[in-house]
């Protein structure tokens, strides 16, 4: 690890129960969550939140289900978080399900996971009723937004009211060993079948404890990304809880701008696609007002002043900061590399955009940029408990990223053969390609399964070229793929585009050649296809590539 970097101090934590006890002991009256019910903003202190969790736990214990596996499907909500923490604190485990799953996949995963408890949003109830006979393991259905009980379909509010009057000791006596599975996360992936990633208590706690050492957060966050993904559920929900921050729940992606102004957070976790949208909106607005020249001049003056210790970015770019609520200090960005110019833009206006890298199988954090050593052209430094290496690097130092860490999963659920393919001699083979630079920072090149091998033997990482093309104003989405000849060999590269404005393919080819002029000849695009509709995406906003 670079000697220039000082790690943040973090309170040691040995278990999920210990994490909750610390909060109850140290900050019982501090607000843990803010959320909207209709137009009303409500809040829960850490004490109120934990009492709610313990009440639900007591209800489950009274039903004989304190050691059961619980699945959950639905939109982000305070009730989702209550179900999440209740299950983690229990003797059982938690199975977050992607809310965009097709009906048949929901039923399959509930059976495959052997979930006995199902937490759900009302719109899924019809699916469960229609397939009740097929759900072999389910014993209790708890509607997160149900008003009253209806046979075996129970209202969360009713369960909580009953639980408040029950003895909590049976639930609170639940014990978990470090290597007990606590999260079973089915990867949505962008291709192929879902795999059940088994994460232990040690995996999760290690991610929280060591992650905070390299990337701190502040007092108030806006929770935006889907809770079914570990990036949000572990790296945000649990990290924020252990840091004793107040987390405000964003009710929908279309309301991000309004909720930034409403809750005035000082940090937020997002994915590059959202960062791109924010960047594009702001820069276009500056351009529309004829202020681009003035903005660039202010950036130049501001950066010169910063070199002599004077930082006036909050004042110089106050109108932009107001769009984010006025307090935003840090954007944590993960899920894919970010374009350097996007990171530079936010840094120039006084908001630190910190890029990181993770994978579900690593709970999920592998590395992140440090606030005092932020190189947006990388995904940062490794968490202190992790070792890494590059397997079979080529002449540029690029190869498969391999890690060894207490954050690495127990394995794939019911798939020992598949587990053996990716965990070898204690090393987890991520399936991502990258290189480690002279500062021991990771540079991501692309997914192993996305690599294009041209018939001249050159390996192409499409994500690299897509980053250049994404810088074109009219490009909303892009996927680069190989052009196959009659015998199936890939002899060139094609860019498939979804645009913000109507343009001809010939016109786009000219713009792409200009954007990619720094790239070598074998990385140049030779064909362009313009789409009428956006690409299909996962709930974390990644484009689903077709193979």
Short mmCIF file of C-alpha atoms in Angstrom, two decimals:
data_model
loop_
_atom_site.label_atom_id
_atom_site.label_comp_id
_atom_site.label_asym_id
_atom_site.label_seq_id
_atom_site.Cartn_x
_atom_site.Cartn_y
_atom_site.Cartn_z
CA UNK A 1 0.00 0.00 0.00
CA UNK A 2 1.28 3.48 -0.82
CA UNK A 3 3.09 5.11 2.13
CA UNK A 4 1.33 8.41 1.35
CA UNK A 5 -2.02 7.05 2.52
CA UNK A 6 -3.25 7.23 6.12
CA UNK A 7 -6.06 4.85 7.02
CA UNK A 8 -9.15 6.12 8.85
CA UNK A 9 -9.80 4.94 12.40
CA UNK A 10 -12.82 2.64 12.64
CA UNK A 11 -14.45 1.10 15.71
CA UNK A 12 -13.62 -2.62 15.77
CA UNK A 13 -16.65 -4.87 15.31
CA UNK A 14 -16.84 -8.65 15.71
CA UNK A 15 -20.39 -9.46 14.64
CA UNK A 16 -23.63 -7.99 13.34
CA UNK A 17 -25.08 -8.18 16.86
CA UNK A 18 -22.02 -6.30 18.15
CA UNK A 19 -22.50 -3.62 15.47
CA UNK A 20 -26.09 -3.09 16.57
CA UNK A 21 -25.18 -3.07 20.26
CA UNK A 22 -22.53 -0.41 19.65
CA UNK A 23 -25.06 1.88 17.97
CA UNK A 24 -27.60 1.33 20.74
CA UNK A 25 -24.98 2.09 23.37
CA UNK A 26 -23.29 5.07 21.69
CA UNK A 27 -25.96 6.91 19.66
CA UNK A 28 -29.45 5.72 20.73
CA UNK A 29 -31.14 9.08 20.08
CA UNK A 30 -29.38 9.94 16.85
CA UNK A 31 -31.51 9.70 13.68
CA UNK A 32 -30.62 6.59 11.71
CA UNK A 33 -33.12 6.89 8.84
CA UNK A 34 -35.27 9.49 7.12
CA UNK A 35 -37.91 8.56 4.57
CA UNK A 36 -41.10 9.85 2.98
CA UNK A 37 -44.61 8.58 3.59
CA UNK A 38 -46.62 10.43 1.01
CA UNK A 39 -45.39 14.00 1.37
CA UNK A 40 -44.47 13.62 5.05
CA UNK A 41 -40.84 13.09 6.06
CA UNK A 42 -40.50 10.58 8.89
CA UNK A 43 -37.47 9.52 10.88
CA UNK A 44 -36.28 6.71 13.14
CA UNK A 45 -33.57 6.98 15.75
CA UNK A 46 -31.11 4.11 16.17
CA UNK A 47 -32.97 3.09 19.33
CA UNK A 48 -36.39 3.19 17.62
CA UNK A 49 -35.05 1.30 14.63
CA UNK A 50 -33.47 -1.45 16.73
CA UNK A 51 -36.58 -1.78 18.91
CA UNK A 52 -38.52 -2.30 15.67
CA UNK A 53 -36.04 -4.93 14.52
CA UNK A 54 -36.24 -6.71 17.89
CA UNK A 55 -40.06 -6.67 17.76
CA UNK A 56 -40.08 -8.30 14.33
CA UNK A 57 -37.46 -10.75 15.57
CA UNK A 58 -39.64 -11.64 18.56
CA UNK A 59 -42.59 -12.26 16.22
CA UNK A 60 -40.47 -14.60 14.08
CA UNK A 61 -39.17 -16.39 17.18
CA UNK A 62 -42.73 -16.87 18.45
CA UNK A 63 -43.50 -18.45 15.09
CA UNK A 64 -40.52 -20.79 15.48
CA UNK A 65 -38.67 -19.11 12.61
CA UNK A 66 -35.82 -17.30 14.38
CA UNK A 67 -33.25 -19.51 12.62
CA UNK A 68 -34.89 -19.47 9.18
CA UNK A 69 -33.85 -18.19 5.80
CA UNK A 70 -35.82 -15.11 4.73
CA UNK A 71 -36.18 -13.83 1.18
CA UNK A 72 -37.20 -10.27 0.35
CA UNK A 73 -38.42 -8.63 -2.84
CA UNK A 74 -39.59 -5.07 -3.33
CA UNK A 75 -38.57 -1.47 -3.85
CA UNK A 76 -36.21 0.34 -1.49
CA UNK A 77 -38.04 1.24 1.71
CA UNK A 78 -37.58 1.50 5.45
CA UNK A 79 -39.50 -1.77 5.80
CA UNK A 80 -37.03 -3.52 3.46
CA UNK A 81 -34.20 -2.33 5.76
CA UNK A 82 -36.08 -3.56 8.85
CA UNK A 83 -36.49 -7.02 7.27
CA UNK A 84 -32.80 -7.00 6.27
CA UNK A 85 -31.40 -6.19 9.72
CA UNK A 86 -33.89 -8.48 11.48
CA UNK A 87 -32.75 -11.42 9.36
CA UNK A 88 -29.05 -10.65 9.75
CA UNK A 89 -29.40 -10.37 13.54
CA UNK A 90 -31.34 -13.65 13.67
CA UNK A 91 -29.92 -17.15 13.63
CA UNK A 92 -30.91 -17.47 9.98
CA UNK A 93 -29.94 -15.71 6.76
CA UNK A 94 -31.28 -13.25 4.20
CA UNK A 95 -31.95 -13.66 0.46
CA UNK A 96 -32.43 -10.34 -1.38
CA UNK A 97 -34.20 -10.83 -4.70
CA UNK A 98 -33.95 -8.54 -7.70
CA UNK A 99 -37.28 -6.76 -8.07
CA UNK A 100 -37.10 -7.01 -11.88
CA UNK A 101 -36.97 -10.81 -11.95
CA UNK A 102 -39.53 -12.59 -14.15
CA UNK A 103 -42.26 -14.49 -12.30
CA UNK A 104 -40.80 -17.94 -13.03
CA UNK A 105 -37.37 -16.87 -11.73
CA UNK A 106 -38.85 -15.53 -8.49
CA UNK A 107 -40.52 -18.88 -7.81
CA UNK A 108 -37.39 -20.80 -8.80
CA UNK A 109 -35.11 -18.79 -6.49
CA UNK A 110 -37.48 -19.01 -3.53
CA UNK A 111 -37.39 -22.80 -3.89
CA UNK A 112 -33.68 -22.99 -4.68
CA UNK A 113 -32.82 -20.89 -1.61
CA UNK A 114 -35.21 -22.91 0.57
CA UNK A 115 -36.59 -19.67 2.02
CA UNK A 116 -39.14 -20.22 4.78
CA UNK A 117 -40.01 -16.53 5.23
CA UNK A 118 -40.90 -14.26 2.32
CA UNK A 119 -40.95 -10.49 2.80
CA UNK A 120 -42.62 -8.85 -0.18
CA UNK A 121 -44.21 -5.76 -1.63
CA UNK A 122 -47.93 -5.99 -2.37
CA UNK A 123 -47.60 -6.22 -6.15
CA UNK A 124 -45.89 -9.64 -5.81
CA UNK A 125 -48.63 -11.21 -3.67
CA UNK A 126 -50.64 -12.42 -6.65
CA UNK A 127 -47.59 -14.33 -7.91
CA UNK A 128 -47.23 -16.13 -4.57
CA UNK A 129 -50.94 -16.93 -4.35
CA UNK A 130 -50.97 -18.30 -7.90
CA UNK A 131 -47.90 -20.48 -7.25
CA UNK A 132 -48.50 -21.32 -3.60
CA UNK A 133 -48.48 -25.07 -4.21
CA UNK A 134 -45.08 -24.86 -5.91
CA UNK A 135 -43.43 -22.99 -3.01
CA UNK A 136 -42.29 -26.04 -1.06
CA UNK A 137 -40.37 -24.29 1.73
CA UNK A 138 -42.30 -21.06 2.36
CA UNK A 139 -44.09 -21.00 5.73
CA UNK A 140 -44.75 -17.30 6.29
CA UNK A 141 -45.44 -14.41 3.89
CA UNK A 142 -45.01 -10.91 5.35
CA UNK A 143 -46.30 -8.02 3.23
CA UNK A 144 -44.07 -4.98 3.74
CA UNK A 145 -46.93 -2.66 2.79
CA UNK A 146 -49.93 -4.85 3.75
CA UNK A 147 -52.50 -3.20 6.03
CA UNK A 148 -53.88 -6.33 7.71
CA UNK A 149 -53.48 -10.10 7.90
CA UNK A 150 -55.13 -12.40 5.39
CA UNK A 151 -54.56 -16.01 6.35
CA UNK A 152 -50.89 -16.87 5.87
CA UNK A 153 -50.27 -13.48 4.20
CA UNK A 154 -49.34 -11.28 7.13
CA UNK A 155 -49.04 -7.50 7.47
CA UNK A 156 -45.62 -6.29 8.65
CA UNK A 157 -47.33 -3.65 10.78
CA UNK A 158 -49.51 -6.28 12.46
CA UNK A 159 -46.44 -8.47 13.04
CA UNK A 160 -44.58 -5.52 14.60
CA UNK A 161 -47.49 -4.62 16.86
CA UNK A 162 -47.70 -8.19 18.11
CA UNK A 163 -43.92 -8.44 18.45
CA UNK A 164 -43.72 -5.34 20.65
CA UNK A 165 -45.65 -7.20 23.35
CA UNK A 166 -43.65 -10.42 23.07
CA UNK A 167 -40.58 -11.55 24.98
CA UNK A 168 -37.46 -10.60 22.96
CA UNK A 169 -35.03 -12.91 24.76
CA UNK A 170 -35.36 -15.88 22.38
CA UNK A 171 -34.58 -13.71 19.37
CA UNK A 172 -31.75 -11.83 21.09
CA UNK A 173 -30.20 -15.14 22.15
CA UNK A 174 -29.62 -16.08 18.49
CA UNK A 175 -25.95 -16.80 17.89
CA UNK A 176 -23.94 -16.79 14.68
CA UNK A 177 -20.46 -18.11 14.04
CA UNK A 178 -18.08 -16.05 11.84
CA UNK A 179 -18.37 -18.51 8.95
CA UNK A 180 -22.16 -18.93 9.12
CA UNK A 181 -23.85 -17.83 5.91
CA UNK A 182 -25.82 -14.62 6.49
CA UNK A 183 -26.48 -13.42 2.94
CA UNK A 184 -27.39 -15.52 -0.09
CA UNK A 185 -27.18 -13.18 -3.06
CA UNK A 186 -28.20 -14.35 -6.50
CA UNK A 187 -26.15 -12.43 -9.03
CA UNK A 188 -28.32 -10.77 -11.63
CA UNK A 189 -25.34 -10.67 -13.96
CA UNK A 190 -25.55 -9.37 -17.50
CA UNK A 191 -25.60 -12.81 -19.10
CA UNK A 192 -26.10 -16.43 -18.12
CA UNK A 193 -27.85 -18.03 -15.18
CA UNK A 194 -27.87 -16.59 -11.68
CA UNK A 195 -25.41 -17.96 -9.15
CA UNK A 196 -26.14 -17.94 -5.41
CA UNK A 197 -23.23 -16.20 -3.67
CA UNK A 198 -22.90 -17.27 -0.03
CA UNK A 199 -21.59 -14.48 2.20
CA UNK A 200 -20.71 -15.15 5.83
CA UNK A 201 -20.88 -12.90 8.86
CA UNK A 202 -17.08 -12.54 8.69
CA UNK A 203 -17.28 -11.59 5.01
CA UNK A 204 -19.79 -8.81 5.69
CA UNK A 205 -18.19 -7.45 8.85
CA UNK A 206 -14.75 -7.43 7.20
CA UNK A 207 -16.11 -5.43 4.26
CA UNK A 208 -17.66 -2.83 6.59
CA UNK A 209 -14.67 -2.53 8.95
CA UNK A 210 -11.87 -2.49 6.38
CA UNK A 211 -13.85 -0.56 3.78
CA UNK A 212 -14.33 2.37 6.15
CA UNK A 213 -10.57 2.44 6.76
CA UNK A 214 -9.87 3.49 3.17
CA UNK A 215 -13.04 5.44 2.34
CA UNK A 216 -14.85 7.33 5.05
CA UNK A 217 -18.36 8.79 4.93
CA UNK A 218 -20.00 11.67 6.75
CA UNK A 219 -23.15 12.53 8.67
CA UNK A 220 -25.96 12.24 6.09
CA UNK A 221 -26.29 10.00 3.06
CA UNK A 222 -28.87 9.58 0.32
CA UNK A 223 -29.59 5.90 -0.34
CA UNK A 224 -30.27 5.47 -4.06
CA UNK A 225 -29.26 2.07 -5.48
CA UNK A 226 -31.30 -1.18 -5.29
CA UNK A 227 -31.03 -2.88 -1.88
CA UNK A 228 -30.93 -6.29 -3.55
CA UNK A 229 -27.33 -5.58 -4.59
CA UNK A 230 -24.48 -5.90 -2.09
CA UNK A 231 -22.97 -2.60 -3.24
CA UNK A 232 -25.95 -0.86 -1.66
CA UNK A 233 -26.98 -3.28 1.10
CA UNK A 234 -23.50 -3.89 2.54
CA UNK A 235 -21.30 -1.04 1.29
CA UNK A 236 -23.95 1.61 2.00
CA UNK A 237 -26.67 0.37 4.40
CA UNK A 238 -24.32 -1.47 6.76
CA UNK A 239 -21.37 0.90 6.40
CA UNK A 240 -23.65 3.87 7.16
CA UNK A 241 -25.09 2.04 10.17
CA UNK A 242 -21.66 1.27 11.64
CA UNK A 243 -20.52 4.84 11.00
CA UNK A 244 -23.70 6.01 12.80
CA UNK A 245 -24.71 8.18 9.84
CA UNK A 246 -28.25 9.22 8.99
CA UNK A 247 -29.36 7.52 5.78
CA UNK A 248 -32.18 9.12 3.77
CA UNK A 249 -34.13 6.81 1.48
CA UNK A 250 -34.55 7.94 -2.12
CA UNK A 251 -38.06 6.87 -3.17
CA UNK A 252 -37.37 6.58 -6.92
CA UNK A 253 -34.55 7.23 -9.41
CA UNK A 254 -36.54 10.00 -11.10
CA UNK A 255 -36.64 11.87 -7.78
CA UNK A 256 -32.88 11.91 -7.11
CA UNK A 257 -32.51 15.60 -7.99
CA UNK A 258 -35.46 16.60 -5.78
CA UNK A 259 -34.32 14.41 -2.89
CA UNK A 260 -30.78 15.78 -3.00
CA UNK A 261 -32.30 19.21 -2.39
CA UNK A 262 -34.76 17.87 0.20
CA UNK A 263 -32.40 15.83 2.40
CA UNK A 264 -29.18 17.80 1.69
CA UNK A 265 -26.82 14.79 2.04
CA UNK A 266 -23.07 15.11 2.29
CA UNK A 267 -22.43 11.74 0.60
CA UNK A 268 -24.16 9.45 -1.87
CA UNK A 269 -23.40 6.06 -3.47
CA UNK A 270 -24.15 5.80 -7.18
CA UNK A 271 -23.11 3.94 -10.34
CA UNK A 272 -21.27 5.53 -13.32
CA UNK A 273 -24.47 5.70 -15.38
CA UNK A 274 -26.00 8.08 -12.81
CA UNK A 275 -22.77 10.08 -12.53
CA UNK A 276 -22.81 10.47 -16.32
CA UNK A 277 -26.40 11.74 -16.24
CA UNK A 278 -25.61 14.32 -13.54
CA UNK A 279 -22.45 15.43 -15.37
CA UNK A 280 -24.25 15.73 -18.72
CA UNK A 281 -27.18 17.70 -17.29
CA UNK A 282 -24.94 20.21 -15.54
CA UNK A 283 -22.50 20.74 -18.42
CA UNK A 284 -25.35 21.12 -20.93
CA UNK A 285 -27.04 23.67 -18.69
CA UNK A 286 -23.77 25.61 -18.45
CA UNK A 287 -23.43 25.49 -22.23
CA UNK A 288 -27.07 26.46 -22.80
CA UNK A 289 -26.55 29.60 -20.69
CA UNK A 290 -23.41 30.49 -22.66
CA UNK A 291 -21.31 30.08 -19.53
CA UNK A 292 -18.84 27.40 -20.67
CA UNK A 293 -15.95 29.83 -21.23
CA UNK A 294 -16.53 31.52 -17.87
CA UNK A 295 -16.84 28.14 -16.11
CA UNK A 296 -13.55 26.91 -17.58
CA UNK A 297 -11.86 30.15 -16.53
CA UNK A 298 -13.16 29.78 -12.96
CA UNK A 299 -11.88 26.19 -12.85
CA UNK A 300 -8.43 27.38 -13.96
CA UNK A 301 -8.37 30.15 -11.35
CA UNK A 302 -9.74 27.85 -8.63
CA UNK A 303 -7.16 25.12 -9.31
CA UNK A 304 -4.33 27.67 -9.25
CA UNK A 305 -5.55 28.97 -5.86
CA UNK A 306 -5.79 25.42 -4.48
CA UNK A 307 -2.11 24.91 -5.23
CA UNK A 308 -1.30 27.64 -2.69
CA UNK A 309 -3.79 26.32 -0.11
CA UNK A 310 -6.84 28.44 -0.91
CA UNK A 311 -9.99 26.44 -1.69
CA UNK A 312 -12.98 28.52 -2.83
CA UNK A 313 -14.76 25.86 -4.89
CA UNK A 314 -17.90 25.83 -2.74
CA UNK A 315 -18.21 29.60 -3.23
CA UNK A 316 -17.18 29.83 -6.88
CA UNK A 317 -19.52 27.03 -7.93
CA UNK A 318 -22.28 27.65 -5.37
CA UNK A 319 -25.07 27.54 -7.96
CA UNK A 320 -24.03 24.02 -9.00
CA UNK A 321 -23.76 22.87 -5.36
CA UNK A 322 -27.32 24.04 -4.75
CA UNK A 323 -28.49 21.44 -7.30
CA UNK A 324 -27.10 18.79 -4.94
CA UNK A 325 -28.61 20.32 -1.80
CA UNK A 326 -25.61 22.48 -0.92
CA UNK A 327 -23.83 20.01 1.38
CA UNK A 328 -22.62 17.25 -0.95
CA UNK A 329 -18.93 16.50 -0.32
CA UNK A 330 -18.48 13.00 -1.68
CA UNK A 331 -19.86 10.74 -4.39
CA UNK A 332 -18.89 7.08 -4.09
CA UNK A 333 -19.07 5.49 -7.52
CA UNK A 334 -18.83 1.77 -8.23
CA UNK A 335 -19.99 -0.92 -10.61
CA UNK A 336 -17.83 0.10 -13.57
CA UNK A 337 -14.93 2.43 -14.39
CA UNK A 338 -15.80 6.11 -14.66
CA UNK A 339 -14.60 8.40 -17.43
CA UNK A 340 -11.71 10.59 -16.15
CA UNK A 341 -13.34 13.81 -17.36
CA UNK A 342 -16.42 13.08 -15.23
CA UNK A 343 -14.26 12.59 -12.14
CA UNK A 344 -12.21 15.69 -12.95
CA UNK A 345 -15.37 17.78 -13.37
CA UNK A 346 -16.70 16.92 -9.90
CA UNK A 347 -13.27 17.41 -8.33
CA UNK A 348 -12.99 20.82 -9.99
CA UNK A 349 -16.29 22.02 -8.50
CA UNK A 350 -15.47 20.74 -5.00
CA UNK A 351 -17.27 17.40 -4.84
CA UNK A 352 -14.99 14.41 -4.48
CA UNK A 353 -15.97 11.59 -6.85
CA UNK A 354 -14.36 8.45 -5.44
CA UNK A 355 -14.32 5.45 -7.74
CA UNK A 356 -14.06 1.91 -6.41
CA UNK A 357 -14.25 -1.68 -7.56
CA UNK A 358 -16.08 -4.63 -6.12
CA UNK A 359 -17.77 -7.86 -6.98
CA UNK A 360 -20.59 -9.66 -5.16
CA UNK A 361 -18.28 -12.60 -4.42
CA UNK A 362 -16.08 -10.21 -2.38
CA UNK A 363 -18.92 -8.88 -0.18
CA UNK A 364 -18.51 -6.74 -2.46
CA UNK A 365 -15.57 -4.36 -1.89
CA UNK A 366 -12.09 -5.00 -3.30
CA UNK A 367 -10.65 -1.48 -3.48
CA UNK A 368 -11.55 2.19 -3.49
CA UNK A 369 -9.85 5.51 -3.96
CA UNK A 370 -8.83 7.29 -0.76
CA UNK A 371 -10.04 10.86 -0.25
CA UNK A 372 -6.45 12.14 0.04
CA UNK A 373 -5.13 10.03 -2.84
CA UNK A 374 -7.90 10.01 -5.43
CA UNK A 375 -6.88 8.99 -8.94
CA UNK A 376 -10.11 8.61 -10.92
CA UNK A 377 -8.18 6.84 -13.68
CA UNK A 378 -7.94 3.94 -11.23
CA UNK A 379 -10.37 2.21 -8.88
CA UNK A 380 -8.08 2.85 -5.95
CA UNK A 381 -6.20 1.00 -3.24
CA UNK A 382 -7.08 -2.41 -1.86
CA UNK A 383 -8.80 -2.75 1.48
CA UNK A 384 -6.18 -3.53 4.18
CA UNK A 385 -7.24 -7.17 4.70
CA UNK A 386 -6.90 -8.06 1.01
CA UNK A 387 -4.06 -9.38 -1.15
CA UNK A 388 -4.18 -9.13 -4.91
CA UNK A 389 -2.26 -10.20 -7.97
CA UNK A 390 -2.65 -10.24 -11.74
CA UNK A 391 -2.82 -13.70 -13.26
CA UNK A 392 -0.86 -14.31 -16.49
CA UNK A 393 -0.26 -10.63 -17.31
CA UNK A 394 0.44 -9.68 -20.92
CA UNK A 395 3.15 -7.26 -22.08
CA UNK A 396 1.06 -4.33 -20.78
CA UNK A 397 0.68 -5.95 -17.33
CA UNK A 398 -2.98 -6.76 -17.97
CA UNK A 399 -4.44 -10.04 -16.78
CA UNK A 400 -7.18 -11.52 -14.62
CA UNK A 401 -7.54 -9.88 -11.20
CA UNK A 402 -7.15 -12.41 -8.37
CA UNK A 403 -7.73 -11.66 -4.68
CA UNK A 404 -7.33 -13.36 -1.32
CA UNK A 405 -9.28 -11.88 1.58
CA UNK A 406 -11.65 -12.58 4.50
CA UNK A 407 -14.23 -10.82 2.33
CA UNK A 408 -14.17 -13.61 -0.30
CA UNK A 409 -17.40 -15.63 -0.34
CA UNK A 410 -17.89 -19.06 1.17
CA UNK A 411 -18.73 -20.28 -2.33
CA UNK A 412 -21.62 -20.67 -4.76
CA UNK A 413 -24.74 -22.15 -3.19
CA UNK A 414 -25.19 -25.82 -4.13
CA UNK A 415 -22.52 -25.46 -6.83
CA UNK A 416 -19.19 -26.83 -5.51
CA UNK A 417 -17.86 -27.48 -9.01
CA UNK A 418 -18.48 -23.89 -10.04
CA UNK A 419 -16.90 -22.68 -6.78
CA UNK A 420 -13.79 -24.77 -7.51
CA UNK A 421 -13.47 -23.04 -10.88
CA UNK A 422 -13.09 -19.59 -9.33
CA UNK A 423 -11.43 -20.27 -5.94
CA UNK A 424 -8.06 -21.98 -6.37
CA UNK A 425 -5.43 -22.30 -3.63
CA UNK A 426 -7.24 -19.61 -1.65
CA UNK A 427 -7.28 -17.14 -4.54
CA UNK A 428 -10.55 -15.90 -6.03
CA UNK A 429 -10.42 -15.37 -9.79
CA UNK A 430 -12.71 -12.40 -10.37
CA UNK A 431 -13.29 -12.75 -14.12
CA UNK A 432 -12.29 -9.08 -14.46
CA UNK A 433 -9.16 -7.95 -16.27
CA UNK A 434 -6.93 -5.14 -15.12
CA UNK A 435 -3.45 -4.06 -14.07
CA UNK A 436 -1.84 -2.74 -10.90
CA UNK A 437 0.08 0.52 -11.29
CA UNK A 438 3.24 1.76 -9.58
CA UNK A 439 1.20 3.11 -6.62
CA UNK A 440 -0.39 -0.31 -5.99
CA UNK A 441 -3.68 1.00 -7.39
CA UNK A 442 -5.93 -1.05 -9.65
CA UNK A 443 -6.85 -0.08 -13.20
CA UNK A 444 -9.86 -1.97 -14.60
CA UNK A 445 -9.76 -2.92 -18.28
CA UNK A 446 -12.91 -5.03 -18.66
CA UNK A 447 -14.74 -8.28 -18.06
CA UNK A 448 -13.08 -11.51 -19.14
CA UNK A 449 -16.30 -12.64 -20.83
CA UNK A 450 -16.50 -9.36 -22.80
CA UNK A 451 -13.02 -9.60 -24.38
CA UNK A 452 -13.00 -9.47 -28.17
CA UNK A 453 -10.20 -11.48 -29.79
CA UNK A 454 -9.52 -10.20 -33.30
CA UNK A 455 -8.28 -12.51 -36.03
CA UNK A 456 -4.90 -10.73 -35.85
CA UNK A 457 -4.52 -12.02 -32.28
CA UNK A 458 -5.15 -8.66 -30.57
CA UNK A 459 -7.28 -8.66 -27.39
CA UNK A 460 -9.80 -5.82 -27.20
CA UNK A 461 -11.48 -4.66 -24.00
CA UNK A 462 -14.69 -3.06 -25.31
CA UNK A 463 -15.23 -1.08 -22.09
CA UNK A 464 -12.11 0.99 -22.87
CA UNK A 465 -13.37 2.05 -26.31
CA UNK A 466 -16.91 2.61 -24.96
CA UNK A 467 -15.43 5.09 -22.47
CA UNK A 468 -14.09 7.23 -25.34
CA UNK A 469 -17.34 7.06 -27.30
CA UNK A 470 -19.41 7.86 -24.20
CA UNK A 471 -17.71 11.27 -24.18
CA UNK A 472 -19.62 12.27 -27.33
CA UNK A 473 -22.52 14.51 -26.25
CA UNK A 474 -25.13 12.84 -28.44
CA UNK A 475 -24.31 9.32 -27.20
CA UNK A 476 -26.58 8.11 -24.40
CA UNK A 477 -25.54 4.42 -24.48
CA UNK A 478 -22.95 2.41 -26.38
CA UNK A 479 -21.89 -1.23 -26.72
CA UNK A 480 -18.80 -2.19 -28.72
CA UNK A 481 -18.68 -5.71 -30.18
CA UNK A 482 -16.72 -7.68 -32.75
CA UNK A 483 -17.66 -7.94 -36.41
CA UNK A 484 -17.62 -11.59 -37.44
CA UNK A 485 -16.73 -12.83 -40.90
CA UNK A 486 -18.33 -15.79 -42.68
CA UNK A 487 -16.37 -18.35 -40.66
CA UNK A 488 -17.01 -16.65 -37.30
CA UNK A 489 -13.68 -14.87 -36.87
CA UNK A 490 -13.81 -11.34 -35.45
CA UNK A 491 -12.06 -9.05 -37.91
CA UNK A 492 -13.22 -5.59 -36.80
CA UNK A 493 -15.20 -3.56 -34.29
CA UNK A 494 -18.78 -2.29 -34.33
CA UNK A 495 -20.35 0.38 -32.11
CA UNK A 496 -24.05 0.06 -31.39
CA UNK A 497 -25.46 3.37 -30.18
CA UNK A 498 -28.56 4.79 -28.54
CA UNK A 499 -28.53 8.56 -29.02
CA UNK A 500 -29.89 11.62 -27.22
CA UNK A 501 -30.72 13.25 -30.55
CA UNK A 502 -31.34 12.07 -34.14
CA UNK A 503 -28.17 11.64 -36.18
CA UNK A 504 -27.06 9.64 -39.22
CA UNK A 505 -24.65 6.71 -38.96
CA UNK A 506 -22.12 8.43 -41.23
CA UNK A 507 -22.17 11.51 -39.02
CA UNK A 508 -21.65 9.38 -35.91
CA UNK A 509 -18.74 7.53 -37.53
CA UNK A 510 -16.94 10.87 -38.05
CA UNK A 511 -17.51 11.82 -34.40
CA UNK A 512 -16.38 8.40 -33.15
CA UNK A 513 -13.16 8.58 -35.18
CA UNK A 514 -12.43 11.97 -33.66
CA UNK A 515 -13.20 10.75 -30.12
CA UNK A 516 -11.03 7.64 -30.56
CA UNK A 517 -8.14 9.23 -32.45
CA UNK A 518 -5.69 8.47 -29.64
CA UNK A 519 -6.36 4.73 -29.87
CA UNK A 520 -4.24 2.43 -32.06
CA UNK A 521 -5.55 1.31 -35.46
CA UNK A 522 -6.70 -2.12 -34.26
CA UNK A 523 -8.99 -0.47 -31.66
CA UNK A 524 -10.76 1.76 -34.19
CA UNK A 525 -14.47 1.34 -34.96
CA UNK A 526 -15.29 0.29 -38.53
CA UNK A 527 -19.10 0.08 -38.34
CA UNK A 528 -21.88 1.96 -36.55
CA UNK A 529 -25.44 0.86 -35.79
CA UNK A 530 -27.98 3.28 -34.28
CA UNK A 531 -30.72 1.83 -32.09
CA UNK A 532 -34.28 3.10 -31.77
CA UNK A 533 -34.63 2.04 -28.13
CA UNK A 534 -32.28 1.90 -25.10
CA UNK A 535 -30.44 -1.31 -24.23
CA UNK A 536 -31.95 -3.68 -21.69
CA UNK A 537 -30.39 -3.16 -18.27
CA UNK A 538 -30.04 -4.80 -14.86
CA UNK A 539 -31.45 -3.07 -11.76
CA UNK A 540 -27.97 -1.65 -11.11
CA UNK A 541 -28.23 0.05 -14.53
CA UNK A 542 -25.66 -2.14 -16.31
CA UNK A 543 -26.38 -2.87 -19.94
CA UNK A 544 -27.25 -6.51 -20.60
CA UNK A 545 -24.85 -7.58 -23.32
CA UNK A 546 -25.91 -10.31 -25.74
CA UNK A 547 -23.45 -13.07 -26.62
#
